PDB file of C-alpha atoms in Angstrom:
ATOM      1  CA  UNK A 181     122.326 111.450-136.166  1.00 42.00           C
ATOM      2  CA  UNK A 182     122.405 115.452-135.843  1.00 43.00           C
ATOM      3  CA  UNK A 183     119.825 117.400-137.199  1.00 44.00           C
ATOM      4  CA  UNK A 184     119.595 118.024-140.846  1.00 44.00           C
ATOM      5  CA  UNK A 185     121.084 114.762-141.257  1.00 40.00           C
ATOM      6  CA  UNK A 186     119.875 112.061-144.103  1.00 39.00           C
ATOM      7  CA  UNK A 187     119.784 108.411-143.591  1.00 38.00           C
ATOM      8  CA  UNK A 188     119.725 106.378-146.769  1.00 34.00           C
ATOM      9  CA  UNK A 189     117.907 102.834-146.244  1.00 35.00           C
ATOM     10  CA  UNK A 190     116.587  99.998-148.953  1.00 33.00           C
ATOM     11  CA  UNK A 191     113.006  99.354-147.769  1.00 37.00           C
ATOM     12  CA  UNK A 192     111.906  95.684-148.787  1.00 37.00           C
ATOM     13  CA  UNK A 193     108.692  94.273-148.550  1.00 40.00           C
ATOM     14  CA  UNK A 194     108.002  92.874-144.940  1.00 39.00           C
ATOM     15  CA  UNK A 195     111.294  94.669-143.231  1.00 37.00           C
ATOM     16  CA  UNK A 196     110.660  97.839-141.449  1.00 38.00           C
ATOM     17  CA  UNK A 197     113.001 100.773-141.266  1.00 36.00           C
ATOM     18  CA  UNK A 198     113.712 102.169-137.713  1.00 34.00           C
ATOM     19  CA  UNK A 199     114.718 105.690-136.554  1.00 34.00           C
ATOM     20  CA  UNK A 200     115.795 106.687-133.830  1.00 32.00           C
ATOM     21  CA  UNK A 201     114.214 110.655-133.452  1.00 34.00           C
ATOM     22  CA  UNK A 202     115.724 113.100-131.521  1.00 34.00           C
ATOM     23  CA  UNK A 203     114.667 116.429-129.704  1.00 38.00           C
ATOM     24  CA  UNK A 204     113.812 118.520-132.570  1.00 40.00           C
ATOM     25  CA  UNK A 205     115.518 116.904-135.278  1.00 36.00           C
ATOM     26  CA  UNK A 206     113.494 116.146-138.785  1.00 38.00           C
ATOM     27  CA  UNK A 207     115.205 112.754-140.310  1.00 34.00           C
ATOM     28  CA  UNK A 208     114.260 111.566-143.831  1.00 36.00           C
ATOM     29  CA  UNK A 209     114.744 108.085-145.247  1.00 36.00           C
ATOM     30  CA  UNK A 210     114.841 108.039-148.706  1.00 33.00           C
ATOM     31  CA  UNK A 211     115.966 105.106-151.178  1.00 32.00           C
ATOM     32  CA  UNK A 212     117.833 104.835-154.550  1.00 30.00           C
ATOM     33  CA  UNK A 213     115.740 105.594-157.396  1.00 34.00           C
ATOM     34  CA  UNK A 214     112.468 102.614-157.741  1.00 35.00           C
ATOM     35  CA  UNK A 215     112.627 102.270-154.192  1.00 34.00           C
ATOM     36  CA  UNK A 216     110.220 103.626-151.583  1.00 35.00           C
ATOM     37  CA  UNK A 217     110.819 106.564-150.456  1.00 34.00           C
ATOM     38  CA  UNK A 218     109.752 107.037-146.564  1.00 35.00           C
ATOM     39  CA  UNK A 219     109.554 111.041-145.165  1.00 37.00           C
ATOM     40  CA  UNK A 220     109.898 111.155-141.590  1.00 33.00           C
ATOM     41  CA  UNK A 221     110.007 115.148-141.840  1.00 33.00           C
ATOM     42  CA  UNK A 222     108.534 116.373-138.514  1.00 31.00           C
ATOM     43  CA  UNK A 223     108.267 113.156-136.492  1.00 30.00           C
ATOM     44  CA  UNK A 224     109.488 114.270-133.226  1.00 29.00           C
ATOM     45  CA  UNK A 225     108.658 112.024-130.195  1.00 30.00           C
ATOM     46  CA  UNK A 226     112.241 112.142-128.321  1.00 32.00           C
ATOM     47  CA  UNK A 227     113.415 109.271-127.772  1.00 30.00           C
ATOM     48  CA  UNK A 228     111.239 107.018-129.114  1.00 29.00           C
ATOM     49  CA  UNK A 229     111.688 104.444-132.247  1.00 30.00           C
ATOM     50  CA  UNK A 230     109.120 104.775-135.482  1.00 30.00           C
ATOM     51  CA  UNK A 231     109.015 101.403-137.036  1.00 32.00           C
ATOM     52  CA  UNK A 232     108.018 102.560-140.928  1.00 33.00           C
ATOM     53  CA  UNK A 233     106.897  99.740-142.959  1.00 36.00           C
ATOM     54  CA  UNK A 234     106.408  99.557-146.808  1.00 36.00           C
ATOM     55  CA  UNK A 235     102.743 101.217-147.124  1.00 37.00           C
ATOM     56  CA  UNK A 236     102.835 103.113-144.054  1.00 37.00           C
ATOM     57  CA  UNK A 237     103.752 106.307-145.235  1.00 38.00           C
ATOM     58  CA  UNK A 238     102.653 110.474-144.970  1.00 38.00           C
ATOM     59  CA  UNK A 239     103.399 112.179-141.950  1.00 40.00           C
ATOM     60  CA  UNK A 240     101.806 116.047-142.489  1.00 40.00           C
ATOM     61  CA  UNK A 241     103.972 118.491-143.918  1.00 43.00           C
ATOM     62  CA  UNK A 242     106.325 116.198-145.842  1.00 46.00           C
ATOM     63  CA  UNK A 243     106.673 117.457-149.537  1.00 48.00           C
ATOM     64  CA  UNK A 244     107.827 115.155-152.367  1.00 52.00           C
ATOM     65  CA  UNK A 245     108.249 114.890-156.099  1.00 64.00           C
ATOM     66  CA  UNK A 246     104.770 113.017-156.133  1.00 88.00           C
ATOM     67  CA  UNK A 247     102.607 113.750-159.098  1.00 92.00           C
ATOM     68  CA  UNK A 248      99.354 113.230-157.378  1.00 96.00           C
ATOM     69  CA  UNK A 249      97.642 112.730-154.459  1.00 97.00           C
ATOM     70  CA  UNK A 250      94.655 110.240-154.127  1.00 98.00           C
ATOM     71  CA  UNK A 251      92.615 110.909-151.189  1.00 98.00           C
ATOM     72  CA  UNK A 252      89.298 108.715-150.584  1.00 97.00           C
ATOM     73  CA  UNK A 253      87.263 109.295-147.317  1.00 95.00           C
ATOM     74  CA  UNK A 254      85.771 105.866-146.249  1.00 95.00           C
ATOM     75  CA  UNK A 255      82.659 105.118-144.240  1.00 92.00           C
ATOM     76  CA  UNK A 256      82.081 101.229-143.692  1.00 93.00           C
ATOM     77  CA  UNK A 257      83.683 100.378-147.335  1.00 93.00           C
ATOM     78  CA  UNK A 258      85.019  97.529-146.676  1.00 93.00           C
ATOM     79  CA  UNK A 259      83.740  95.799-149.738  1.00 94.00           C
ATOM     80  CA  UNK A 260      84.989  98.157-152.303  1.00 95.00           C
ATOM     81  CA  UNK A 261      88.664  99.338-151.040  1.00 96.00           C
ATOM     82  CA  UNK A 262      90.605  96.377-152.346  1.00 96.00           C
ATOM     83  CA  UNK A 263      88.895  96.554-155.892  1.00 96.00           C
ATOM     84  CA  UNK A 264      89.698 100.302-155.650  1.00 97.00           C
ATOM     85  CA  UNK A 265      93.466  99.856-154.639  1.00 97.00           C
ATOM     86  CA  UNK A 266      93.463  97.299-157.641  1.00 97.00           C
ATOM     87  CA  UNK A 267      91.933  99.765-160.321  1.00 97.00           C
ATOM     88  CA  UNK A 268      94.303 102.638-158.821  1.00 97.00           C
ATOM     89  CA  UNK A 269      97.601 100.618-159.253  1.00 96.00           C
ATOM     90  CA  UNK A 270      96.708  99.406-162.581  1.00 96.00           C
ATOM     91  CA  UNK A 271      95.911 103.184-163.566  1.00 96.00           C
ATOM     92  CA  UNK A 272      98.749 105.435-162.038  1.00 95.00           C
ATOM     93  CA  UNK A 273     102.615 105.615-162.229  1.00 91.00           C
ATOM     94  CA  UNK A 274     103.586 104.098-159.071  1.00 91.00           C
ATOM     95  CA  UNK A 275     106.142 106.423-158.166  1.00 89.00           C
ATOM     96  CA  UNK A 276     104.319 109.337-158.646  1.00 93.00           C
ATOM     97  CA  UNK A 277     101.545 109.045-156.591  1.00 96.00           C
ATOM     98  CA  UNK A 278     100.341 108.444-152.834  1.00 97.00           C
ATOM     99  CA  UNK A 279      96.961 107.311-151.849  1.00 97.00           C
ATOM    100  CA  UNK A 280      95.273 108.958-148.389  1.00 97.00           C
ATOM    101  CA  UNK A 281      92.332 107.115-146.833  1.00 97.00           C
ATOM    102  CA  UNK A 282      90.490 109.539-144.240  1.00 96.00           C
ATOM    103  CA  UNK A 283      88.287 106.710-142.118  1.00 94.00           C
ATOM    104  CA  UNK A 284      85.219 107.420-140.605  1.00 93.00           C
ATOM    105  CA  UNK A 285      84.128 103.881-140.417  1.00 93.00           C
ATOM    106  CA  UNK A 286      82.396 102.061-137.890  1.00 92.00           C
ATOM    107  CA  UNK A 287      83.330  99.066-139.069  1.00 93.00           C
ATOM    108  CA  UNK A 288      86.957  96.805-139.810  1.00 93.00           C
ATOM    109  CA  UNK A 289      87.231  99.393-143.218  1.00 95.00           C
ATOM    110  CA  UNK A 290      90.493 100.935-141.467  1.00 94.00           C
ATOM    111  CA  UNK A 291      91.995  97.640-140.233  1.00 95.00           C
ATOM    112  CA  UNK A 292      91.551  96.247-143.519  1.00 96.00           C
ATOM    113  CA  UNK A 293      93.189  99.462-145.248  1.00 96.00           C
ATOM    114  CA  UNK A 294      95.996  98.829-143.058  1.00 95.00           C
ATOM    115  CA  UNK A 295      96.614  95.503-144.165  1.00 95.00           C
ATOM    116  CA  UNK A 296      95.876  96.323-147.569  1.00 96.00           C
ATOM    117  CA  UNK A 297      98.571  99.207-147.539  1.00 95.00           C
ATOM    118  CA  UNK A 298     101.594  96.634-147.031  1.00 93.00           C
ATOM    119  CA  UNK A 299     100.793  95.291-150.238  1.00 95.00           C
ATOM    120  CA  UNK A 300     100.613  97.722-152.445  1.00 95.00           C
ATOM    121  CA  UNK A 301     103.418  99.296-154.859  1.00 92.00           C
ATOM    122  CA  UNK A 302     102.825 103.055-153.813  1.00 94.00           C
ATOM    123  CA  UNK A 303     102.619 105.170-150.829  1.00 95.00           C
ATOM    124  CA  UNK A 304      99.258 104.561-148.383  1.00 96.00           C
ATOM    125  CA  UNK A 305      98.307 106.022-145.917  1.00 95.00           C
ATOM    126  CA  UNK A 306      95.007 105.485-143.305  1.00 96.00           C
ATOM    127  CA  UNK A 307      94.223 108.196-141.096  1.00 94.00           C
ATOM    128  CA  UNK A 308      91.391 107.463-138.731  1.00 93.00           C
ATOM    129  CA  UNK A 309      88.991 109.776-137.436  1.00 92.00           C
ATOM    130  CA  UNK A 310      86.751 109.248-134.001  1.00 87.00           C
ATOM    131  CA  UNK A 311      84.702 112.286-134.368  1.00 85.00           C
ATOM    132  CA  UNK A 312      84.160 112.376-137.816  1.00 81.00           C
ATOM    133  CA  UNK A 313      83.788 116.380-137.694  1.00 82.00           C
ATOM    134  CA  UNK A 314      82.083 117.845-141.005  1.00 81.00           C
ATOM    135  CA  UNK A 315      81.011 114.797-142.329  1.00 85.00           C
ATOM    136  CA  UNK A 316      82.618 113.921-145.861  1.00 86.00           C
ATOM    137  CA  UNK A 317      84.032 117.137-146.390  1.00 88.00           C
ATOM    138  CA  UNK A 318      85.556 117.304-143.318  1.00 90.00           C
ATOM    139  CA  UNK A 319      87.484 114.361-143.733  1.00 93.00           C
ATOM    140  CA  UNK A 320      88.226 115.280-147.401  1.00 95.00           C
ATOM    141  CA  UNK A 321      90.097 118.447-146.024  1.00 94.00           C
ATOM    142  CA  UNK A 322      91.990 116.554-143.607  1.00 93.00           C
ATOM    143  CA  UNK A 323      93.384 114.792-146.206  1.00 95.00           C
ATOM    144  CA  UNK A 324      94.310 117.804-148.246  1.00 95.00           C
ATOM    145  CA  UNK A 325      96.700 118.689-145.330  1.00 93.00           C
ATOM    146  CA  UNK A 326      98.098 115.542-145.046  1.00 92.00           C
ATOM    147  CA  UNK A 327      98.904 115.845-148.844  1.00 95.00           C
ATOM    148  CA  UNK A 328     101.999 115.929-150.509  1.00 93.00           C
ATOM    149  CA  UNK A 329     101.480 115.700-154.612  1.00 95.00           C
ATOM    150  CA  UNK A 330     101.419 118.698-157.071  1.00 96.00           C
ATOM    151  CA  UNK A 331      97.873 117.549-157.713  1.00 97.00           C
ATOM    152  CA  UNK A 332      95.036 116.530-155.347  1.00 98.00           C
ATOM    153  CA  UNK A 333      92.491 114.430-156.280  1.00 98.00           C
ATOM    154  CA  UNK A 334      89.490 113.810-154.327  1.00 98.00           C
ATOM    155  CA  UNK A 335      87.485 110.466-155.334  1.00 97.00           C
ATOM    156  CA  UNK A 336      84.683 108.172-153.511  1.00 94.00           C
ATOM    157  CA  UNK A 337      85.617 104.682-152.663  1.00 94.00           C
ATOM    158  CA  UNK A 338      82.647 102.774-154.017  1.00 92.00           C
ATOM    159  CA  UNK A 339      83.813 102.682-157.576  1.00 94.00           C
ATOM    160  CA  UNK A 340      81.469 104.797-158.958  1.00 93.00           C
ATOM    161  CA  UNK A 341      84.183 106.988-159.985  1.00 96.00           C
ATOM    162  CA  UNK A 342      86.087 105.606-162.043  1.00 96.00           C
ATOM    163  CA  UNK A 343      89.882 105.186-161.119  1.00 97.00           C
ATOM    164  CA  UNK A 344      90.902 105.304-164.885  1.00 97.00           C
ATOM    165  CA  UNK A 345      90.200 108.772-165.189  1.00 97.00           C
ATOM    166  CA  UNK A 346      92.522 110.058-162.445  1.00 97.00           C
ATOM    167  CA  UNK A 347      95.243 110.508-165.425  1.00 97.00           C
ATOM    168  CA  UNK A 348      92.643 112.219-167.682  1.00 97.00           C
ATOM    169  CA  UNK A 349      92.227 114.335-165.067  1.00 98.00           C
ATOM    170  CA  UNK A 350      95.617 115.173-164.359  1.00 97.00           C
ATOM    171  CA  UNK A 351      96.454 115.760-167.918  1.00 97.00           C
ATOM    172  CA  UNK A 352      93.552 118.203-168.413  1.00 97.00           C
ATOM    173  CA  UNK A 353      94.768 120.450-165.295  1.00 97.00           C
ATOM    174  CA  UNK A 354      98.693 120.290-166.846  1.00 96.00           C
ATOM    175  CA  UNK A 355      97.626 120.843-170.633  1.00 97.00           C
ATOM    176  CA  UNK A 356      95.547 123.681-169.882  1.00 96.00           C
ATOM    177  CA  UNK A 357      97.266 125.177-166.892  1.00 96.00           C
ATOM    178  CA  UNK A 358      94.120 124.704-164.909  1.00 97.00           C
ATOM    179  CA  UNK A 359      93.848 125.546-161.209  1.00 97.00           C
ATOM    180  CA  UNK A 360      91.132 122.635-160.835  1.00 98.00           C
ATOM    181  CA  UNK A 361      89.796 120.183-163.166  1.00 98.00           C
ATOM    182  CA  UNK A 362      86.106 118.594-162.336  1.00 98.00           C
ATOM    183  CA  UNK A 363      84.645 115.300-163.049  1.00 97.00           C
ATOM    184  CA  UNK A 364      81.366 115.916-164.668  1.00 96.00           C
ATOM    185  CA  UNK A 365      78.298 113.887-165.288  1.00 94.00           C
ATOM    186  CA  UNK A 366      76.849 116.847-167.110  1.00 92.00           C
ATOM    187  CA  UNK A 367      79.128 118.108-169.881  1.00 94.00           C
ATOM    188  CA  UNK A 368      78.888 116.634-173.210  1.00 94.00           C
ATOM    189  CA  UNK A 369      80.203 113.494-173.040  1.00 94.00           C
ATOM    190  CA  UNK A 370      79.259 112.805-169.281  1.00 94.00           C
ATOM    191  CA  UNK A 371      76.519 110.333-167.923  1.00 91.00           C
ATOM    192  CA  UNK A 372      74.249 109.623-164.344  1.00 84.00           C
ATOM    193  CA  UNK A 373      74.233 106.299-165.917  1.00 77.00           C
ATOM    194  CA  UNK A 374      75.175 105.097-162.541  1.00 67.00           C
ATOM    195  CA  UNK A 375      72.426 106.746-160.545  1.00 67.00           C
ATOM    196  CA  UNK A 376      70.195 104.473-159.172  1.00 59.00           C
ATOM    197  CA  UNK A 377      66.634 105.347-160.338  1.00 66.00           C
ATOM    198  CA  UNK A 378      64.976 108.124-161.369  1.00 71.00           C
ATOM    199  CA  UNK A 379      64.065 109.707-157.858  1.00 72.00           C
ATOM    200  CA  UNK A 380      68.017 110.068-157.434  1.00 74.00           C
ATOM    201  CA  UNK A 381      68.386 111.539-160.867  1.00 76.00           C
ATOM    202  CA  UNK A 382      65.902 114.251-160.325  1.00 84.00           C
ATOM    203  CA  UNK A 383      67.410 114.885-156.983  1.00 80.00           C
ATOM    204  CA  UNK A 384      70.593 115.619-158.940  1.00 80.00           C
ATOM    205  CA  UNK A 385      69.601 117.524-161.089  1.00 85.00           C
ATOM    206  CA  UNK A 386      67.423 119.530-158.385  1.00 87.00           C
ATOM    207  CA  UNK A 387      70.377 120.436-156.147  1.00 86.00           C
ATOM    208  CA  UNK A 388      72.487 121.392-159.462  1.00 89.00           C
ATOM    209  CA  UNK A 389      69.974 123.613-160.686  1.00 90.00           C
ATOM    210  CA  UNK A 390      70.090 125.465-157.171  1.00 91.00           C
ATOM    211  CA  UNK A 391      73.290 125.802-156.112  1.00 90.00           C
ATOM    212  CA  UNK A 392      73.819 126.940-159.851  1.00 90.00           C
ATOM    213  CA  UNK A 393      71.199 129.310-159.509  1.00 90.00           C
ATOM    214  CA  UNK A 394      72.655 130.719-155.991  1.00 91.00           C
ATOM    215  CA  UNK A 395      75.879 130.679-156.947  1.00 92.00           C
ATOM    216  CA  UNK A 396      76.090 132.135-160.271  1.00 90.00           C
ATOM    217  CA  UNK A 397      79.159 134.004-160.620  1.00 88.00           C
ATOM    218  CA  UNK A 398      81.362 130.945-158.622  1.00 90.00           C
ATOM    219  CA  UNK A 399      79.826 128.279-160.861  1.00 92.00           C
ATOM    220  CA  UNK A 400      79.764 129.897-164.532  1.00 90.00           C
ATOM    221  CA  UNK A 401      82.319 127.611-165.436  1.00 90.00           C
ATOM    222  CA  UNK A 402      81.249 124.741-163.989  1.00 95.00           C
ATOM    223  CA  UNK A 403      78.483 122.129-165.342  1.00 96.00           C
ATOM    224  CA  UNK A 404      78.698 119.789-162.491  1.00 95.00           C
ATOM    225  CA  UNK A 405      79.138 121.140-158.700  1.00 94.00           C
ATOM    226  CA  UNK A 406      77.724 118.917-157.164  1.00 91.00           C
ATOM    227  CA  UNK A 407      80.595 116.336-158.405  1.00 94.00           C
ATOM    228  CA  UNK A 408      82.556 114.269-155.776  1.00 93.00           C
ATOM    229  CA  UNK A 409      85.449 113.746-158.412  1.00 97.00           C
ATOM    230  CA  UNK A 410      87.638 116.720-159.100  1.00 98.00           C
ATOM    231  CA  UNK A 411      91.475 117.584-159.436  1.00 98.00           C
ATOM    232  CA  UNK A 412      93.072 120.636-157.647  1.00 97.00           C
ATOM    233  CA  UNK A 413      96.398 122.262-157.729  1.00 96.00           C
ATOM    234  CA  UNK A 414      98.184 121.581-154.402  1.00 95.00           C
ATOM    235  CA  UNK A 415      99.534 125.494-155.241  1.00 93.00           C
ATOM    236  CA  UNK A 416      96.103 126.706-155.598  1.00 93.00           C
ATOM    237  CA  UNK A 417      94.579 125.637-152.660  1.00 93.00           C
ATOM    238  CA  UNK A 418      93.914 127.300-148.910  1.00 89.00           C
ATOM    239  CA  UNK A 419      92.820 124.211-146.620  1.00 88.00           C
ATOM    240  CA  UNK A 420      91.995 126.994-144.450  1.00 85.00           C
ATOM    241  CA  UNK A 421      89.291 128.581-146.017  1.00 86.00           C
ATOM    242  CA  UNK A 422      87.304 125.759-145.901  1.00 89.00           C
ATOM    243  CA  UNK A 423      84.308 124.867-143.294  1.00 84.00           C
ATOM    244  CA  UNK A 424      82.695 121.800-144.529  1.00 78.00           C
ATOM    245  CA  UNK A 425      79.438 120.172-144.052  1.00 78.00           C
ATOM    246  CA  UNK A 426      78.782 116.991-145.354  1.00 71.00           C
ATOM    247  CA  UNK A 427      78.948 115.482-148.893  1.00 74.00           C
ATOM    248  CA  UNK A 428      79.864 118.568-151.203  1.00 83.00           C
ATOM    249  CA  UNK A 429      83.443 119.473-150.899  1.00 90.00           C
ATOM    250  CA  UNK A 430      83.794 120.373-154.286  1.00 95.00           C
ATOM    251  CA  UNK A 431      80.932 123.618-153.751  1.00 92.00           C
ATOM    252  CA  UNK A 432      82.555 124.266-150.917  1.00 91.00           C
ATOM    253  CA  UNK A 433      86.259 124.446-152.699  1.00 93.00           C
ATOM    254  CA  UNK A 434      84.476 126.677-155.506  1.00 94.00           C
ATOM    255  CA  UNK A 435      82.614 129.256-153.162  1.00 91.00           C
ATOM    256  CA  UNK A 436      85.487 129.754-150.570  1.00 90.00           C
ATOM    257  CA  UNK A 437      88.659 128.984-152.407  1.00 89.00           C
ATOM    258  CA  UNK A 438      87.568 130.570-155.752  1.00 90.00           C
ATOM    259  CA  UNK A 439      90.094 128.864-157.763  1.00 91.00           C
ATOM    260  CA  UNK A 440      91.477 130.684-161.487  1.00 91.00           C
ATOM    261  CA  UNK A 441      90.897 128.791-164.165  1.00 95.00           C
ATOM    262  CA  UNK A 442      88.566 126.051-164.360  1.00 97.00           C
ATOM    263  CA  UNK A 443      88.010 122.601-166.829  1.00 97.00           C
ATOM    264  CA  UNK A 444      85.958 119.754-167.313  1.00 98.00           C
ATOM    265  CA  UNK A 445      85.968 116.312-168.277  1.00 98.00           C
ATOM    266  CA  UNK A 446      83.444 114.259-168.890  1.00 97.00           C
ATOM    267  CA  UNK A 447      82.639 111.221-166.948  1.00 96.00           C
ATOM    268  CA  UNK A 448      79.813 107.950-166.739  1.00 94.00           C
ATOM    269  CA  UNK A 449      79.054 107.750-163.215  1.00 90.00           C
ATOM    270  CA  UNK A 450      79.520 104.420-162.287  1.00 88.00           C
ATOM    271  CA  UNK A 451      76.503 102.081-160.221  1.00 78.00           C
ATOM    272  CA  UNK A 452      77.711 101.369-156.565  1.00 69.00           C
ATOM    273  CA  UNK A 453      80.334  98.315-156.694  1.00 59.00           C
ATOM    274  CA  UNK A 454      78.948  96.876-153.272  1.00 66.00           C
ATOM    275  CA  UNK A 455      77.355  97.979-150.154  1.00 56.00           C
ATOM    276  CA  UNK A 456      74.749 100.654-150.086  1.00 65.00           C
ATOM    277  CA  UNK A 457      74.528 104.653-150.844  1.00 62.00           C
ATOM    278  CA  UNK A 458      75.162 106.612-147.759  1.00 55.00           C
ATOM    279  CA  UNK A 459      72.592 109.264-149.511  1.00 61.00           C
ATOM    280  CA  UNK A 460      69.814 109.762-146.873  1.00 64.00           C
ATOM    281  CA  UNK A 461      67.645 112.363-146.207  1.00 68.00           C
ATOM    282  CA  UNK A 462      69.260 113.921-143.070  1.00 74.00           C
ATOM    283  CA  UNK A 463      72.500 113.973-145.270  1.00 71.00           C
ATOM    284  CA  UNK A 464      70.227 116.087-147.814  1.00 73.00           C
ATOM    285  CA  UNK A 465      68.953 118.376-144.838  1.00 81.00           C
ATOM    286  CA  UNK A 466      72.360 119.019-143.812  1.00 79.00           C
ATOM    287  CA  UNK A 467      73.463 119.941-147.585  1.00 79.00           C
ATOM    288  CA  UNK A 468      70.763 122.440-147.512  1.00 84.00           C
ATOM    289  CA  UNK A 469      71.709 123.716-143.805  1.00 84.00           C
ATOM    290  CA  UNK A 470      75.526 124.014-145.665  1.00 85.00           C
ATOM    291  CA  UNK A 471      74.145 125.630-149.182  1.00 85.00           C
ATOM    292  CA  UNK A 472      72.420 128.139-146.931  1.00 83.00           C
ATOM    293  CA  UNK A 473      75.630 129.132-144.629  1.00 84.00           C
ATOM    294  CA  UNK A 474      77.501 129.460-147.719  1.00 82.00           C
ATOM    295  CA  UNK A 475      75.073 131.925-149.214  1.00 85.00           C
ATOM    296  CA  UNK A 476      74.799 133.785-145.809  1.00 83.00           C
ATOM    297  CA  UNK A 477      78.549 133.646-145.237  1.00 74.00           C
ATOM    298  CA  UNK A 478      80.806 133.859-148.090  1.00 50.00           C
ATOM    299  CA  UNK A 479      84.059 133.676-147.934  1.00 46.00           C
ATOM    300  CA  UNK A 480      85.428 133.227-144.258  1.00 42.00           C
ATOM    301  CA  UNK A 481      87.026 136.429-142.442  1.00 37.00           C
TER     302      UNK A 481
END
């Protein structure tokens, strides 16, 4: 195969495709239209064979016709990723969307994912992280670059987002030509129904009403920025701006990135489908060590 070349391959369910890669030379798979369609842009291991099975799919810098891009950062969610996958197939056009799971876990989540991803109809791919740099947000960012939809959408895996909404989300950002669309609890029509107790709730609203505060000018536009459920343009975003720190990507995204324009739509935050909230006090110490090196710093040289 010389480079440039394009091998055309059926993928069915349980029969891996196999390329041989040569020095230098990006090969893509592809299929006939409701078929998988594989990228092996930029695999280059001379020499070797890549055995691609049905599920197993995103290797960085591969772009596609994909509509959106799901990415859920896992730590020890075993419980709640098949109900997820479930809820996201039923909810999304297969063939217009990939799901990324960036694994922190310290338990089987990842092994499980991997099994998982064989099953389902749509792209998956687990990418799992030893050192866990930056906490949630770090492994939300790696997932931006290992994106490949027009749209990114970032989502937690314990249900409490809802997966139904991805599409409302997606058709806010196209219908007004938003540059990110935000899942809020706080805009008329939103909930915290989910929250746990009141402590939590007042927490919430705590941290919104100070980041607000700090952050004017960023957040005039948004009611909610302390959400974990937004929508961004793959075109509008700079991975490289961002330095996270823990749970709030979506602050970080606003301060740094300063996307255009901005919508909302409205959300009930779900309670926890199973397993407990990773919310602990040294995770709200580090959110105010992060709020406070945003204010200090800005936007990144």
């Amino acid at each position: 195969m010389t480079p440039g070349s394009r091998a055309r391959a059926i993928v069915t369910p349980g029969s891996p495709i196999r390329a041989i890669v040569t020095p230098g030379s990006p090969i893509r798979a592809t299929v006939t239209p409701g078929d998988k369609t594989v990228p092996l842009d930029r695999y280059r291991k001379p020499g070797r064979t890549r055995a691609v099975l049905p599920g197993e799919i995103g290797v960085p810098g591969a772009r596609t016709a994909l509509r959106q891009s799901i990415i859920v950062p896992t730590y020890n969610e075993r419980d709640n990723v098949h109900a997820l996958l479930d809820r996201l197939a039923a909810a999304l056009p297969h063939t217009e969307t990939e799901i990324v799971f960036v694994d922190d876990s310290t338990d089987d989540t990842v092994a499980l994912l991997r099994d998982l991803a064989r099953t389902y109809p749509m792209p998956i791919t687990v990418h799992h992280r030893d050192d866990g740099a930056g906490g949630l947000g770090g492994a939300v960012v790696e997932g931006m670059r290992i994106a490949r939809g027009e749209w990114i959408v970032v989502m937690d895996a314990d249900l409490q987002h809802p997966p139904e909404i991805v599409p409302d989300l997606i058709a806010a950002g196209m219908r007004d030509g938003a540059d990110l669309v935000v899942g809020s609890r706080y805009t008329a029509g939103g909930s915290t129904g989910g929250l746990a107790d009141g402590y939590r709730k007042l927490v919430s609203r705590g941290s919104t009403l100070l980041v607000k505060t700090l952050f004017r000018n960023s957040l005039l536009a948004v009611s909610d920025p302390m959400s974990g459920l937004f929508a961004i343009r793959a075109s509008s975003l700079d991975a490289g701006r961002l330095r996270p720190l823990g749970y709030k990507i979506l602050l970080e995204l606003i301060v740094r990135n300063r996307p255009g324009r901005v919508v909302e739509v409205p959300y009930t935050f779900q309670a926890r489908f199973a397993g407990e909230s990773k919310s602990t006090v040294s995770e709200g110490l580090r959110f105010l060590k992060h709020v406070g090196r945003l204010r200090l710093g800005g936007r990144p040289r």
